[in-house]
Tab-separated table of C-alpha atoms in Angstrom:
chain	number	residue	atom	x	y	z
T	137	MET	CA	-0.080	-0.060	-0.039
T	138	THR	CA	1.231	3.523	-0.906
T	139	ILE	CA	1.577	5.824	1.980
T	140	THR	CA	-0.260	9.104	1.385
T	141	PRO	CA	-1.146	12.002	3.729
T	142	PHE	CA	-4.636	10.479	3.945
T	143	ASN	CA	-3.588	7.061	5.457
T	144	ALA	CA	-0.447	7.903	7.340
T	145	THR	CA	-0.286	8.402	10.958
T	146	VAL	CA	2.203	9.991	13.450
T	147	GLY	CA	3.483	9.041	16.816
T	148	GLU	CA	2.800	6.225	19.260
T	149	ASP	CA	-0.918	6.944	19.308
T	150	ALA	CA	-1.178	6.681	15.518
T	151	GLU	CA	-2.591	10.228	15.176
T	152	PRO	CA	-3.729	11.155	11.720
T	153	LEU	CA	-1.741	13.841	9.993
T	154	LEU	CA	-2.896	17.554	10.292
T	155	PHE	CA	-5.185	19.196	7.701
T	156	ILE	CA	-6.589	16.096	6.073
T	157	PRO	CA	-10.363	15.720	5.135
T	158	ARG	CA	-12.728	14.317	7.704
T	159	LYS	CA	-13.730	11.350	5.472
T	160	GLY	CA	-11.773	9.850	2.714
T	161	ARG	CA	-9.276	11.482	0.293
T	162	LYS	CA	-11.438	14.386	-1.141
T	163	TYR	CA	-12.210	17.642	0.675
T	164	ARG	CA	-15.867	18.386	0.945
T	165	ASN	CA	-18.190	21.024	2.534
T	166	GLY	CA	-17.219	21.556	6.061
T	167	ASP	CA	-13.607	20.400	5.738
T	168	PHE	CA	-12.304	23.924	5.746
T	169	LYS	CA	-13.909	24.457	9.189
T	170	HIS	CA	-12.493	20.993	10.268
T	171	VAL	CA	-8.925	21.775	9.398
T	172	CYS	CA	-8.987	25.356	10.648
T	173	LYS	CA	-9.702	24.078	14.169
T	174	GLN	CA	-6.346	22.175	14.091
T	175	GLN	CA	-4.312	25.417	14.144
T	176	PRO	CA	-2.472	27.727	15.146
T	177	LEU	CA	0.538	25.683	15.849
T	178	PRO	CA	3.231	27.019	18.261
T	179	MET	CA	6.304	28.393	16.602
T	180	HIS	CA	8.622	25.528	17.519
T	181	GLU	CA	6.085	22.705	16.895
T	182	LEU	CA	5.711	22.588	12.989
T	183	PRO	CA	5.558	18.920	12.099
T	184	ARG	CA	8.416	17.956	9.585
T	185	TYR	CA	5.876	16.385	7.205
T	186	LEU	CA	4.583	19.868	6.506
T	187	THR	CA	7.893	21.310	5.312
T	188	ASP	CA	9.881	18.343	4.027
T	189	THR	CA	8.781	17.430	0.447
T	190	THR	CA	10.489	14.085	0.685
T	191	VAL	CA	8.077	12.661	3.333
T	192	PHE	CA	5.303	12.566	0.666
T	193	PRO	CA	7.017	13.030	-2.726
T	194	SER	CA	3.709	13.091	-4.741
T	195	TRP	CA	1.929	15.668	-2.424
T	196	ASP	CA	2.206	19.210	-1.607
T	197	ALA	CA	1.289	20.093	2.107
T	198	PRO	CA	-0.983	23.032	2.899
T	199	THR	CA	0.901	26.374	3.244
T	200	LEU	CA	1.412	27.795	6.798
T	201	TRP	CA	2.584	31.206	7.642
T	202	LEU	CA	4.562	31.981	10.853
T	203	GLY	CA	3.346	35.311	12.160
T	204	TRP	CA	0.644	37.239	14.046
T	205	ILE	CA	-2.846	37.778	13.302
T	206	ILE	CA	-3.367	41.507	12.903
T	207	SER	CA	-6.321	43.283	11.467
T	208	SER	CA	-5.816	45.511	8.366
T	209	GLU	CA	-6.680	48.464	10.354
T	210	ASP	CA	-4.119	47.692	13.079
T	211	LEU	CA	-1.427	47.029	10.346
T	212	LEU	CA	-2.355	50.531	9.077
T	213	LYS	CA	-1.734	51.865	12.581
T	214	ILE	CA	1.769	50.154	12.565
T	215	VAL	CA	2.586	51.706	9.193
T	216	GLU	CA	1.401	55.208	10.445
T	217	ALA	CA	3.414	54.924	13.585
T	218	HIS	CA	6.763	53.381	12.246
T	219	TYR	CA	6.840	54.002	8.536
T	220	PRO	CA	4.875	57.282	7.805
T	221	ASP	CA	6.873	57.852	4.577
T	222	SER	CA	5.238	54.621	3.101
T	223	LEU	CA	1.684	56.036	3.637
T	224	MET	CA	-0.589	56.634	0.593
T	225	TYR	CA	-3.460	58.999	0.931
T	226	SER	CA	-6.964	59.401	-0.526
T	227	ALA	CA	-9.059	62.421	0.334
T	228	GLY	CA	-6.531	63.423	2.846
T	229	ARG	CA	-6.771	60.211	4.817
T	230	PRO	CA	-4.269	57.217	4.883
T	231	CYS	CA	-5.240	54.460	2.475
T	232	LEU	CA	-5.709	50.903	3.751
T	233	SER	CA	-3.566	49.826	0.923
T	234	SER	CA	-0.559	51.369	2.669
T	235	ILE	CA	-0.188	48.258	4.577
T	236	HIS	CA	1.330	46.549	1.529
T	237	ALA	CA	4.360	48.697	1.975
T	238	LEU	CA	5.068	47.140	5.385
T	239	PRO	CA	6.717	43.970	4.292
T	240	GLN	CA	9.299	45.868	2.004
T	241	SER	CA	9.981	48.303	4.774
T	242	LEU	CA	10.822	45.381	7.142
T	243	ARG	CA	12.919	43.567	4.541
T	244	ASP	CA	14.989	46.792	4.061
T	245	GLU	CA	15.340	47.690	7.729
T	246	TYR	CA	16.328	44.200	8.798
T	247	HIS	CA	18.300	43.291	5.791
T	248	ILE	CA	16.265	40.156	5.015
T	249	GLU	CA	18.106	37.818	2.605
T	250	PRO	CA	16.390	37.877	-0.853
T	251	GLU	CA	15.649	34.142	-0.631
T	252	LEU	CA	13.513	34.787	2.433
T	253	HIS	CA	11.768	37.956	1.141
T	254	GLU	CA	8.516	35.848	0.588
T	255	CYS	CA	8.541	35.051	4.349
T	256	VAL	CA	7.889	38.652	5.287
T	257	ASP	CA	4.514	39.572	4.023
T	258	ILE	CA	0.971	40.442	4.663
T	259	ALA	CA	-0.616	36.929	4.433
T	260	ILE	CA	-4.290	35.976	4.196
T	261	VAL	CA	-4.665	33.326	6.751
T	262	ALA	CA	-7.565	31.325	8.182
T	263	ARG	CA	-8.488	31.702	11.830
T	264	PRO	CA	-9.500	28.760	13.992
T	265	ASP	CA	-13.224	29.796	13.307
T	266	ALA	CA	-12.545	29.426	9.660
T	267	LYS	CA	-12.840	33.141	8.935
T	268	ARG	CA	-10.100	34.649	6.842
T	269	THR	CA	-8.069	37.581	8.037
T	270	THR	CA	-4.693	39.316	7.696
T	271	ALA	CA	-1.478	38.400	9.383
T	272	LEU	CA	2.030	39.800	9.455
T	273	SER	CA	4.263	36.887	8.531
T	274	VAL	CA	7.917	36.275	9.281
T	275	GLY	CA	8.100	32.625	8.039
T	276	CYS	CA	6.529	30.328	5.444
T	277	SER	CA	6.367	26.588	5.507
T	278	ASN	CA	7.341	26.440	1.846
T	279	VAL	CA	10.197	28.792	2.130
T	280	GLY	CA	11.770	29.049	5.586
T	281	VAL	CA	11.849	31.469	8.562
T	282	ILE	CA	13.813	34.697	9.111
T	283	SER	CA	16.388	34.778	12.041
T	284	LEU	CA	14.881	34.390	15.577
T	285	GLN	CA	16.637	37.522	16.565
T	286	THR	CA	14.943	39.529	13.784
T	287	ILE	CA	11.625	37.958	14.710
T	288	GLU	CA	12.172	39.216	18.360
T	289	ASP	CA	13.162	42.613	17.211
T	290	ILE	CA	9.992	42.907	15.051
T	291	GLN	CA	7.828	41.667	17.867
T	292	ASN	CA	9.357	44.105	20.349
T	293	LYS	CA	9.220	47.007	17.884
T	294	PHE	CA	5.483	46.704	17.386
T	295	GLY	CA	4.629	45.725	20.871
T	296	LEU	CA	3.248	42.235	19.932
T	297	GLN	CA	2.558	40.407	23.253
T	298	ARG	CA	2.497	36.856	21.860
T	299	SER	CA	5.054	34.864	19.956
T	300	PRO	CA	4.263	34.270	16.382
T	301	GLU	CA	2.365	31.023	15.483
T	302	TRP	CA	2.001	28.919	12.478
T	303	LEU	CA	-1.297	29.982	10.672
T	304	LEU	CA	-3.039	28.079	7.896
T	305	ASP	CA	-3.097	29.924	4.569
T	306	GLY	CA	-6.564	31.205	3.804
T	307	ARG	CA	-6.281	29.808	0.182
T	308	ASP	CA	-3.790	27.058	0.124
T	309	TRP	CA	-5.175	25.037	3.011
T	310	GLN	CA	-5.412	21.526	1.489
T	311	TRP	CA	-3.073	18.638	0.715
T	312	THR	CA	-2.780	18.426	-3.166
T	313	ARG	CA	-1.253	16.138	-5.664
T	314	ARG	CA	2.008	17.465	-6.992
T	315	THR	CA	1.989	18.263	-10.645
T	316	TYR	CA	4.705	19.180	-13.051
T	317	THR	CA	4.343	21.131	-16.228
T	318	VAL	CA	6.746	20.369	-19.083
T	319	TYR	CA	6.864	22.870	-21.998
T	320	ASP	CA	7.625	21.909	-25.547
T	321	PRO	CA	11.056	23.567	-26.527
T	322	VAL	CA	9.813	24.212	-30.020
T	323	ASP	CA	6.420	25.626	-29.103
T	324	PRO	CA	6.177	27.028	-25.551
T	325	ARG	CA	2.367	27.248	-25.802
T	326	GLU	CA	2.297	23.476	-25.953
T	327	ARG	CA	2.623	21.847	-22.540
T	328	THR	CA	2.188	18.532	-20.844
T	329	VAL	CA	1.064	18.298	-17.264
T	330	TYR	CA	2.125	15.308	-15.139
T	331	THR	CA	0.510	14.391	-11.933
T	332	LEU	CA	2.620	12.181	-9.641
């Protein structure tokens, strides 16, 4: 029998993996609420099978973001207080879209390595009650995590009381079959998609 995320177990108690459907191998209505209840995960407790693609070579795990749930309005307050030069205005008032300048401001201020730029972002995440919201992220399960010292510096700068947690992506929350696309070298419009 082939081991997949849907029939694998973890630990002595044979616990099922995180974020799998309630029944079977297909996600159905209600499964989003089911998987959302399984998170957030503490910063230092992300299971290896969610980051290591060799555990299930034919499957992609859901994406998780390491960060803090912060409303868009509170993110705007952070930009106003710490990066006022990044504010955009409409009718004399700061625009909510100004929050999208925050990740680049942090990358520049803390000299984040280019390969980790994707980790510092405003992510759309799922709360445990299955509602989607914004989060300031400092890590991504698909990419990596910025330095712990930088995380602590950001936490202190913005007065964030709790440590960051692993939060389920609001869109990429399911286990999915890995696919590869091969383009024809003669005609790049022609492609073949392989599912493993």
